[in-house]
Amino acid sequence: MKLSTRSRYGLKAVVDLAVYEGEAPVTLSALAGMQGVSEAYLEQLLRALRRAGIVETVRGAAGGYRLSCAPEALDVGRVLAALEGSTAVVDCVGTGDACCENACTCSARPLFLKLQSRINDVLRDTTIADLASDYIEQKRRIEHAKGLS
C-alpha cells in the first residue's frame, strides 16, 4: 500500500492539530507553513476531514482549525479513509463490489487478505495521540542533539 500525497499531508495536518490541542485553533496559513504546502491544497484536505467529522472550524479573528474529538479517540484508519476512501492494498480485498473475475481462483488473494488484515490492525490500533506523542519526542531529541553540538 502506498499512501498518496493527499493522505500524507492530511495525516500530518491532523497530527499538527493534535500537537496544539488545548491551545487556540490553528490557522490555515500556519498549518500550510508547517506542512510546506499551499493553503489552497491544504484547504481541500481539511474540507474532506471536516466532512468526515475529524476536524472542525472556528470562525472569527482567533479562528482556525481544531480536532473534533480527542486525539486518543481518533485512529489513523479513520483519517486515511476520509482522505482516500479506501485503504485496500488491492481492489479485491476492499469493501464493495470492486473485485476481479479471478478472485475465487486467485493464488495470491490469501496473501492480499492477510496483508490487508494486518494493515487494518495497525491503522485501527494507532491513534493520532500516538503519532503526536512520537512527533513531540522526536522534536525534543533533535533539539537536545542540537544543544550538544
GROMACS .gro file of N, CA and C in nm:
model
  447
    1MET      N    1   0.085  -0.118   0.000
    1MET     CA    2   0.000   0.000   0.000
    1MET      C    3   0.089   0.123   0.000
    2LYS      N    4   0.068   0.210  -0.094
    2LYS     CA    5   0.142   0.334  -0.100
    2LYS      C    6   0.044   0.448  -0.073
    3LEU      N    7   0.074   0.526   0.029
    3LEU     CA    8  -0.014   0.637   0.062
    3LEU      C    9   0.007   0.751  -0.037
    4SER      N   10  -0.101   0.814  -0.074
    4SER     CA   11  -0.094   0.927  -0.166
    4SER      C   12  -0.042   1.050  -0.092
    5THR      N   13  -0.002   1.147  -0.170
    5THR     CA   14   0.040   1.276  -0.114
    5THR      C   15  -0.074   1.334  -0.032
    6ARG      N   16  -0.194   1.318  -0.080
    6ARG     CA   17  -0.313   1.366  -0.010
    6ARG      C   18  -0.319   1.308   0.132
    7SER      N   19  -0.298   1.178   0.144
    7SER     CA   20  -0.303   1.114   0.275
    7SER      C   21  -0.187   1.157   0.363
    8ARG      N   22  -0.070   1.167   0.306
    8ARG     CA   23   0.047   1.205   0.386
    8ARG      C   24   0.029   1.345   0.444
    9TYR      N   25  -0.007   1.441   0.361
    9TYR     CA   26  -0.023   1.578   0.411
    9TYR      C   27  -0.144   1.592   0.501
   10GLY      N   28  -0.252   1.523   0.468
   10GLY     CA   29  -0.371   1.529   0.553
   10GLY      C   30  -0.345   1.471   0.691
   11LEU      N   31  -0.276   1.357   0.695
   11LEU     CA   32  -0.243   1.295   0.823
   11LEU      C   33  -0.149   1.383   0.904
   12LYS      N   34  -0.050   1.441   0.838
   12LYS     CA   35   0.042   1.531   0.909
   12LYS      C   36  -0.032   1.653   0.964
   13ALA      N   37  -0.128   1.705   0.891
   13ALA     CA   38  -0.206   1.819   0.939
   13ALA      C   39  -0.286   1.781   1.063
   14VAL      N   40  -0.345   1.662   1.063
   14VAL     CA   41  -0.422   1.616   1.179
   14VAL      C   42  -0.329   1.599   1.299
   15VAL      N   43  -0.210   1.545   1.277
   15VAL     CA   44  -0.113   1.531   1.386
   15VAL      C   45  -0.073   1.668   1.439
   16ASP      N   46  -0.050   1.764   1.350
   16ASP     CA   47  -0.017   1.900   1.395
   16ASP      C   48  -0.130   1.959   1.480
   17LEU      N   49  -0.254   1.936   1.440
   17LEU     CA   50  -0.366   1.985   1.521
   17LEU      C   51  -0.366   1.918   1.658
   18ALA      N   52  -0.329   1.791   1.664
   18ALA     CA   53  -0.323   1.720   1.792
   18ALA      C   54  -0.212   1.776   1.880
   19VAL      N   55  -0.099   1.811   1.821
   19VAL     CA   56   0.013   1.867   1.896
   19VAL      C   57  -0.030   1.998   1.964
   20TYR      N   58  -0.112   2.075   1.897
   20TYR     CA   59  -0.157   2.204   1.951
   20TYR      C   60  -0.294   2.196   2.016
   21GLU      N   61  -0.341   2.075   2.044
   21GLU     CA   62  -0.470   2.053   2.111
   21GLU      C   63  -0.469   2.126   2.245
   22GLY      N   64  -0.578   2.192   2.276
   22GLY     CA   65  -0.588   2.265   2.402
   22GLY      C   66  -0.542   2.409   2.391
   23GLU      N   67  -0.481   2.445   2.281
   23GLU     CA   68  -0.442   2.583   2.256
   23GLU      C   69  -0.543   2.645   2.161
   24ALA      N   70  -0.515   2.764   2.115
   24ALA     CA   71  -0.604   2.831   2.020
   24ALA      C   72  -0.612   2.750   1.891
   25PRO      N   73  -0.723   2.761   1.817
   25PRO     CA   74  -0.732   2.693   1.688
   25PRO      C   75  -0.614   2.732   1.599
   26VAL      N   76  -0.572   2.641   1.513
   26VAL     CA   77  -0.457   2.664   1.426
   26VAL      C   78  -0.508   2.717   1.292
   27THR      N   79  -0.450   2.827   1.247
   27THR     CA   80  -0.495   2.888   1.122
   27THR      C   81  -0.450   2.804   1.002
   28LEU      N   82  -0.520   2.821   0.893
   28LEU     CA   83  -0.486   2.753   0.769
   28LEU      C   84  -0.344   2.790   0.726
   29SER      N   85  -0.310   2.917   0.737
   29SER     CA   86  -0.176   2.960   0.693
   29SER      C   87  -0.067   2.898   0.781
   30ALA      N   88  -0.092   2.886   0.911
   30ALA     CA   89   0.007   2.823   1.000
   30ALA      C   90   0.023   2.675   0.966
   31LEU      N   91  -0.088   2.606   0.944
   31LEU     CA   92  -0.081   2.464   0.907
   31LEU      C   93  -0.008   2.445   0.774
   32ALA      N   94  -0.040   2.529   0.677
   32ALA     CA   95   0.025   2.519   0.546
   32ALA      C   96   0.174   2.543   0.559
   33GLY      N   97   0.212   2.638   0.644
   33GLY     CA   98   0.354   2.664   0.667
   33GLY      C   99   0.424   2.546   0.732
   34MET      N  100   0.359   2.481   0.827
   34MET     CA  101   0.417   2.363   0.893
   34MET      C  102   0.438   2.250   0.793
   35GLN      N  103   0.344   2.238   0.699
   35GLN     CA  104   0.348   2.129   0.602
   35GLN      C  105   0.432   2.162   0.479
   36GLY      N  106   0.451   2.290   0.453
   36GLY     CA  107   0.522   2.329   0.332
   36GLY      C  108   0.439   2.308   0.206
   37VAL      N  109   0.307   2.326   0.218
   37VAL     CA  110   0.217   2.313   0.103
   37VAL      C  111   0.134   2.440   0.091
   38SER      N  112   0.068   2.455  -0.021
   38SER     CA  113  -0.015   2.573  -0.042
   38SER      C  114  -0.141   2.567   0.044
   39GLU      N  115  -0.189   2.683   0.079
   39GLU     CA  116  -0.313   2.690   0.157
   39GLU      C  117  -0.429   2.630   0.079
   40ALA      N  118  -0.434   2.654  -0.052
   40ALA     CA  119  -0.544   2.602  -0.135
   40ALA      C  120  -0.547   2.450  -0.131
   41TYR      N  121  -0.431   2.386  -0.141
   41TYR     CA  122  -0.425   2.239  -0.138
   41TYR      C  123  -0.465   2.187  -0.001
   42LEU      N  124  -0.410   2.247   0.103
   42LEU     CA  125  -0.441   2.201   0.239
   42LEU      C  126  -0.588   2.223   0.271
   43GLU      N  127  -0.646   2.330   0.220
   43GLU     CA  128  -0.787   2.357   0.243
   43GLU      C  129  -0.875   2.245   0.186
   44GLN      N  130  -0.837   2.191   0.070
   44GLN     CA  131  -0.911   2.077   0.012
   44GLN      C  132  -0.907   1.957   0.107
   45LEU      N  133  -0.791   1.930   0.164
   45LEU     CA  134  -0.776   1.817   0.255
   45LEU      C  135  -0.857   1.839   0.382
   46LEU      N  136  -0.850   1.960   0.435
   46LEU     CA  137  -0.923   1.991   0.558
   46LEU      C  138  -1.074   1.987   0.535
   47ARG      N  139  -1.117   2.021   0.416
   47ARG     CA  140  -1.260   2.013   0.382
   47ARG      C  141  -1.307   1.867   0.390
   48ALA      N  142  -1.229   1.775   0.335
   48ALA     CA  143  -1.263   1.632   0.342
   48ALA      C  144  -1.262   1.584   0.486
   49LEU      N  145  -1.166   1.629   0.564
   49LEU     CA  146  -1.159   1.590   0.705
   49LEU      C  147  -1.275   1.649   0.785
   50ARG      N  148  -1.317   1.769   0.749
   50ARG     CA  149  -1.431   1.830   0.816
   50ARG      C  150  -1.560   1.755   0.783
   51ARG      N  151  -1.577   1.717   0.657
   51ARG     CA  152  -1.697   1.640   0.618
   51ARG      C  153  -1.703   1.506   0.692
   52ALA      N  154  -1.588   1.450   0.722
   52ALA     CA  155  -1.582   1.322   0.793
   52ALA      C  156  -1.594   1.338   0.944
   53GLY      N  157  -1.605   1.463   0.991
   53GLY     CA  158  -1.619   1.487   1.134
   53GLY      C  159  -1.490   1.476   1.212
   54ILE      N  160  -1.378   1.488   1.145
   54ILE     CA  161  -1.248   1.474   1.211
   54ILE      C  162  -1.195   1.609   1.260
   55VAL      N  163  -1.214   1.713   1.181
   55VAL     CA  164  -1.175   1.847   1.222
   55VAL      C  165  -1.297   1.938   1.217
   56GLU      N  166  -1.284   2.049   1.286
   56GLU     CA  167  -1.390   2.150   1.282
   56GLU      C  168  -1.325   2.286   1.269
   57THR      N  169  -1.404   2.380   1.219
   57THR     CA  170  -1.354   2.516   1.203
   57THR      C  171  -1.410   2.603   1.313
   58VAL      N  172  -1.330   2.701   1.349
   58VAL     CA  173  -1.372   2.803   1.445
   58VAL      C  174  -1.363   2.935   1.371
   59ARG      N  175  -1.473   3.006   1.366
   59ARG     CA  176  -1.478   3.132   1.292
   59ARG      C  177  -1.432   3.248   1.381
   60GLY      N  178  -1.397   3.355   1.316
   60GLY     CA  179  -1.362   3.476   1.388
   60GLY      C  180  -1.214   3.508   1.382
   61ALA      N  181  -1.179   3.618   1.447
   61ALA     CA  182  -1.040   3.666   1.444
   61ALA      C  183  -0.943   3.564   1.503
   62ALA      N  184  -0.986   3.491   1.603
   62ALA     CA  185  -0.900   3.389   1.666
   62ALA      C  186  -0.935   3.250   1.615
   63GLY      N  187  -0.994   3.244   1.496
   63GLY     CA  188  -1.041   3.117   1.442
   63GLY      C  189  -0.933   3.036   1.375
   64GLY      N  190  -0.975   2.920   1.329
   64GLY     CA  191  -0.883   2.829   1.262
   64GLY      C  192  -0.942   2.690   1.265
   65TYR      N  193  -0.857   2.591   1.272
   65TYR     CA  194  -0.899   2.451   1.274
   65TYR      C  195  -0.858   2.386   1.405
   66ARG      N  196  -0.938   2.287   1.445
   66ARG     CA  197  -0.904   2.204   1.560
   66ARG      C  198  -0.968   2.067   1.539
   67LEU      N  199  -0.922   1.971   1.616
   67LEU     CA  200  -0.979   1.837   1.607
   67LEU      C  201  -1.120   1.837   1.663
   68SER      N  202  -1.206   1.754   1.608
   68SER     CA  203  -1.345   1.743   1.656
   68SER      C  204  -1.357   1.651   1.776
   69CYS      N  205  -1.254   1.571   1.801
   69CYS     CA  206  -1.256   1.480   1.916
   69CYS      C  207  -1.115   1.470   1.973
   70ALA      N  208  -1.104   1.404   2.085
   70ALA     CA  209  -0.973   1.388   2.148
   70ALA      C  210  -0.882   1.305   2.058
   71PRO      N  211  -0.754   1.340   2.051
   71PRO     CA  212  -0.661   1.264   1.967
   71PRO      C  213  -0.653   1.116   2.005
   72GLU      N  214  -0.679   1.085   2.131
   72GLU     CA  215  -0.677   0.946   2.178
   72GLU      C  216  -0.793   0.866   2.121
   73ALA      N  217  -0.899   0.935   2.082
   73ALA     CA  218  -1.019   0.868   2.030
   73ALA      C  219  -1.020   0.859   1.877
   74LEU      N  220  -0.917   0.908   1.815
   74LEU     CA  221  -0.913   0.916   1.668
   74LEU      C  222  -0.802   0.825   1.615
   75ASP      N  223  -0.841   0.722   1.540
   75ASP     CA  224  -0.739   0.632   1.486
   75ASP      C  225  -0.698   0.672   1.345
   76VAL      N  226  -0.579   0.632   1.308
   76VAL     CA  227  -0.522   0.667   1.178
   76VAL      C  228  -0.608   0.614   1.063
   77GLY      N  229  -0.666   0.497   1.081
   77GLY     CA  230  -0.750   0.440   0.977
   77GLY      C  231  -0.866   0.530   0.938
   78ARG      N  232  -0.926   0.592   1.038
   78ARG     CA  233  -1.039   0.683   1.010
   78ARG      C  234  -0.993   0.804   0.929
   79VAL      N  235  -0.877   0.857   0.964
   79VAL     CA  236  -0.824   0.973   0.891
   79VAL      C  237  -0.793   0.936   0.746
   80LEU      N  238  -0.725   0.823   0.727
   80LEU     CA  239  -0.691   0.782   0.591
   80LEU      C  240  -0.814   0.748   0.508
   81ALA      N  241  -0.914   0.688   0.571
   81ALA     CA  242  -1.038   0.657   0.499
   81ALA      C  243  -1.107   0.785   0.453
   82ALA      N  244  -1.102   0.890   0.536
   82ALA     CA  245  -1.163   1.018   0.498
   82ALA      C  246  -1.090   1.081   0.380
   83LEU      N  247  -0.960   1.059   0.373
   83LEU     CA  248  -0.880   1.121   0.267
   83LEU      C  249  -0.872   1.036   0.141
   84GLU      N  250  -0.870   0.905   0.156
   84GLU     CA  251  -0.852   0.814   0.043
   84GLU      C  252  -0.981   0.748  -0.003
   85GLY      N  253  -1.070   0.723   0.091
   85GLY     CA  254  -1.190   0.648   0.060
   85GLY      C  255  -1.169   0.500   0.083
   86SER      N  256  -1.049   0.450   0.056
   86SER     CA  257  -1.018   0.309   0.076
   86SER      C  258  -0.870   0.294   0.110
   87THR      N  259  -0.842   0.201   0.196
   87THR     CA  260  -0.702   0.170   0.228
   87THR      C  261  -0.668   0.029   0.182
   88ALA      N  262  -0.744  -0.021   0.087
   88ALA     CA  263  -0.722  -0.157   0.036
   88ALA      C  264  -0.591  -0.166  -0.041
   89VAL      N  265  -0.516  -0.274  -0.017
   89VAL     CA  266  -0.391  -0.294  -0.090
   89VAL      C  267  -0.417  -0.330  -0.235
   90VAL      N  268  -0.526  -0.399  -0.261
   90VAL     CA  269  -0.574  -0.430  -0.397
   90VAL      C  270  -0.726  -0.425  -0.392
   91ASP      N  271  -0.788  -0.405  -0.506
   91ASP     CA  272  -0.934  -0.390  -0.510
   91ASP      C  273  -1.010  -0.508  -0.452
   92CYS      N  274  -0.960  -0.628  -0.472
   92CYS     CA  275  -1.038  -0.746  -0.433
   92CYS      C  276  -1.042  -0.770  -0.282
   93VAL      N  277  -0.972  -0.690  -0.202
   93VAL     CA  278  -0.981  -0.706  -0.057
   93VAL      C  279  -1.048  -0.586   0.009
   94GLY      N  280  -1.088  -0.489  -0.071
   94GLY     CA  281  -1.157  -0.372  -0.017
   94GLY      C  282  -1.304  -0.401   0.002
   95THR      N  283  -1.375  -0.299   0.040
   95THR     CA  284  -1.519  -0.313   0.055
   95THR      C  285  -1.586  -0.280  -0.077
   96GLY      N  286  -1.705  -0.330  -0.096
   96GLY     CA  287  -1.778  -0.302  -0.219
   96GLY      C  288  -1.761  -0.413  -0.320
   97ASP      N  289  -1.802  -0.384  -0.442
   97ASP     CA  290  -1.805  -0.484  -0.548
   97ASP      C  291  -1.681  -0.483  -0.637
   98ALA      N  292  -1.584  -0.397  -0.609
   98ALA     CA  293  -1.466  -0.388  -0.695
   98ALA      C  294  -1.378  -0.510  -0.675
   99CYS      N  295  -1.397  -0.608  -0.758
   99CYS     CA  296  -1.321  -0.732  -0.747
   99CYS      C  297  -1.300  -0.788  -0.886
  100CYS      N  298  -1.186  -0.850  -0.906
  100CYS     CA  299  -1.161  -0.905  -1.039
  100CYS      C  300  -1.236  -1.037  -1.055
  101GLU      N  301  -1.249  -1.080  -1.177
  101GLU     CA  302  -1.325  -1.202  -1.206
  101GLU      C  303  -1.253  -1.328  -1.159
  102ASN      N  304  -1.125  -1.316  -1.124
  102ASN     CA  305  -1.048  -1.432  -1.081
  102ASN      C  306  -1.033  -1.443  -0.930
  103ALA      N  307  -1.108  -1.365  -0.854
  103ALA     CA  308  -1.091  -1.363  -0.709
  103ALA      C  309  -1.104  -1.501  -0.646
  104CYS      N  310  -1.196  -1.581  -0.694
  104CYS     CA  311  -1.219  -1.713  -0.635
  104CYS      C  312  -1.104  -1.810  -0.662
  105THR      N  313  -1.030  -1.787  -0.768
  105THR     CA  314  -0.922  -1.878  -0.804
  105THR      C  315  -0.784  -1.813  -0.796
  106CYS      N  316  -0.777  -1.694  -0.741
  106CYS     CA  317  -0.650  -1.620  -0.736
  106CYS      C  318  -0.557  -1.681  -0.631
  107SER      N  319  -0.440  -1.722  -0.673
  107SER     CA  320  -0.345  -1.784  -0.581
  107SER      C  321  -0.283  -1.683  -0.485
  108ALA      N  322  -0.285  -1.555  -0.519
  108ALA     CA  323  -0.226  -1.452  -0.433
  108ALA      C  324  -0.327  -1.389  -0.338
  109ARG      N  325  -0.455  -1.413  -0.357
  109ARG     CA  326  -0.557  -1.347  -0.276
  109ARG      C  327  -0.543  -1.375  -0.126
  110PRO      N  328  -0.510  -1.497  -0.083
  110PRO     CA  329  -0.490  -1.519   0.061
  110PRO      C  330  -0.381  -1.428   0.120
  111LEU      N  331  -0.275  -1.407   0.045
  111LEU     CA  332  -0.171  -1.315   0.090
  111LEU      C  333  -0.225  -1.173   0.100
  112PHE      N  334  -0.298  -1.130  -0.003
  112PHE     CA  335  -0.356  -0.996  -0.003
  112PHE      C  336  -0.449  -0.976   0.116
  113LEU      N  337  -0.529  -1.077   0.146
  113LEU     CA  338  -0.621  -1.069   0.260
  113LEU      C  339  -0.545  -1.058   0.392
  114LYS      N  340  -0.438  -1.135   0.405
  114LYS     CA  341  -0.356  -1.131   0.527
  114LYS      C  342  -0.290  -0.994   0.543
  115LEU      N  343  -0.233  -0.943   0.433
  115LEU     CA  344  -0.173  -0.810   0.436
  115LEU      C  345  -0.276  -0.705   0.476
  116GLN      N  346  -0.393  -0.712   0.415
  116GLN     CA  347  -0.497  -0.614   0.445
  116GLN      C  348  -0.538  -0.620   0.591
  117SER      N  349  -0.549  -0.739   0.645
  117SER     CA  350  -0.587  -0.756   0.785
  117SER      C  351  -0.483  -0.691   0.877
  118ARG      N  352  -0.357  -0.714   0.849
  118ARG     CA  353  -0.251  -0.656   0.933
  118ARG      C  354  -0.248  -0.504   0.920
  119ILE      N  355  -0.263  -0.455   0.799
  119ILE     CA  356  -0.266  -0.310   0.779
  119ILE      C  357  -0.384  -0.250   0.855
  120ASN      N  358  -0.501  -0.311   0.844
  120ASN     CA  359  -0.618  -0.261   0.916
  120ASN      C  360  -0.594  -0.259   1.066
  121ASP      N  361  -0.529  -0.363   1.119
  121ASP     CA  362  -0.499  -0.368   1.262
  121ASP      C  363  -0.411  -0.250   1.303
  122VAL      N  364  -0.306  -0.225   1.227
  122VAL     CA  365  -0.214  -0.115   1.260
  122VAL      C  366  -0.286   0.019   1.251
  123LEU      N  367  -0.363   0.040   1.146
  123LEU     CA  368  -0.434   0.167   1.129
  123LEU      C  369  -0.537   0.189   1.238
  124ARG      N  370  -0.603   0.082   1.281
  124ARG     CA  371  -0.703   0.092   1.387
  124ARG      C  372  -0.638   0.111   1.524
  125ASP      N  373  -0.525   0.046   1.547
  125ASP     CA  374  -0.461   0.048   1.678
  125ASP      C  375  -0.371   0.168   1.701
  126THR      N  376  -0.342   0.244   1.599
  126THR     CA  377  -0.256   0.362   1.611
  126THR      C  378  -0.344   0.486   1.614
  127THR      N  379  -0.334   0.561   1.723
  127THR     CA  380  -0.416   0.682   1.735
  127THR      C  381  -0.335   0.805   1.694
  128ILE      N  382  -0.408   0.911   1.671
  128ILE     CA  383  -0.343   1.038   1.641
  128ILE      C  384  -0.263   1.084   1.762
  129ALA      N  385  -0.309   1.052   1.883
  129ALA     CA  386  -0.233   1.086   2.003
  129ALA      C  387  -0.098   1.014   2.003
  130ASP      N  388  -0.095   0.889   1.958
  130ASP     CA  389   0.031   0.815   1.949
  130ASP      C  390   0.129   0.887   1.857
  131LEU      N  391   0.080   0.927   1.740
  131LEU     CA  392   0.166   0.994   1.643
  131LEU      C  393   0.213   1.130   1.695
  132ALA      N  394   0.123   1.203   1.761
  132ALA     CA  395   0.159   1.334   1.815
  132ALA      C  396   0.265   1.320   1.924
  133SER      N  397   0.249   1.221   2.009
  133SER     CA  398   0.347   1.196   2.115
  133SER      C  399   0.483   1.160   2.057
  134ASP      N  400   0.483   1.073   1.958
  134ASP     CA  401   0.609   1.035   1.891
  134ASP      C  402   0.675   1.157   1.826
  135TYR      N  403   0.594   1.242   1.764
  135TYR     CA  404   0.646   1.360   1.697
  135TYR      C  405   0.708   1.457   1.797
  136ILE      N  406   0.640   1.479   1.908
  136ILE     CA  407   0.692   1.569   2.012
  136ILE      C  408   0.824   1.516   2.067
  137GLU      N  409   0.831   1.386   2.090
  137GLU     CA  410   0.954   1.324   2.140
  137GLU      C  411   1.067   1.336   2.038
  138GLN      N  412   1.035   1.316   1.912
  138GLN     CA  413   1.135   1.329   1.806
  138GLN      C  414   1.190   1.472   1.801
  139LYS      N  415   1.102   1.570   1.810
  139LYS     CA  416   1.145   1.710   1.810
  139LYS      C  417   1.233   1.740   1.931
  140ARG      N  418   1.196   1.684   2.047
  140ARG     CA  419   1.273   1.705   2.169
  140ARG      C  420   1.414   1.649   2.153
  141ARG      N  421   1.426   1.529   2.096
  141ARG     CA  422   1.558   1.467   2.076
  141ARG      C  423   1.643   1.549   1.979
  142ILE      N  424   1.581   1.600   1.874
  142ILE     CA  425   1.654   1.682   1.777
  142ILE      C  426   1.705   1.809   1.844
  143GLU      N  427   1.620   1.874   1.921
  143GLU     CA  428   1.661   1.996   1.991
  143GLU      C  429   1.772   1.967   2.091
  144HIS      N  430   1.762   1.853   2.160
  144HIS     CA  431   1.866   1.813   2.255
  144HIS      C  432   1.998   1.790   2.183
  145ALA      N  433   1.993   1.722   2.070
  145ALA     CA  434   2.114   1.694   1.992
  145ALA      C  435   2.177   1.824   1.941
  146LYS      N  436   2.095   1.919   1.902
  146LYS     CA  437   2.147   2.048   1.856
  146LYS      C  438   2.219   2.119   1.969
  147GLY      N  439   2.166   2.105   2.090
  147GLY     CA  440   2.228   2.168   2.206
  147GLY      C  441   2.362   2.107   2.243
  148LEU      N  442   2.384   1.984   2.204
  148LEU     CA  443   2.510   1.916   2.234
  148LEU      C  444   2.621   1.951   2.136
  149SER      N  445   2.582   2.001   2.019
  149SER     CA  446   2.686   2.028   1.918
  149SER      C  447   2.734   2.170   1.922
   0.00000   0.00000   0.00000
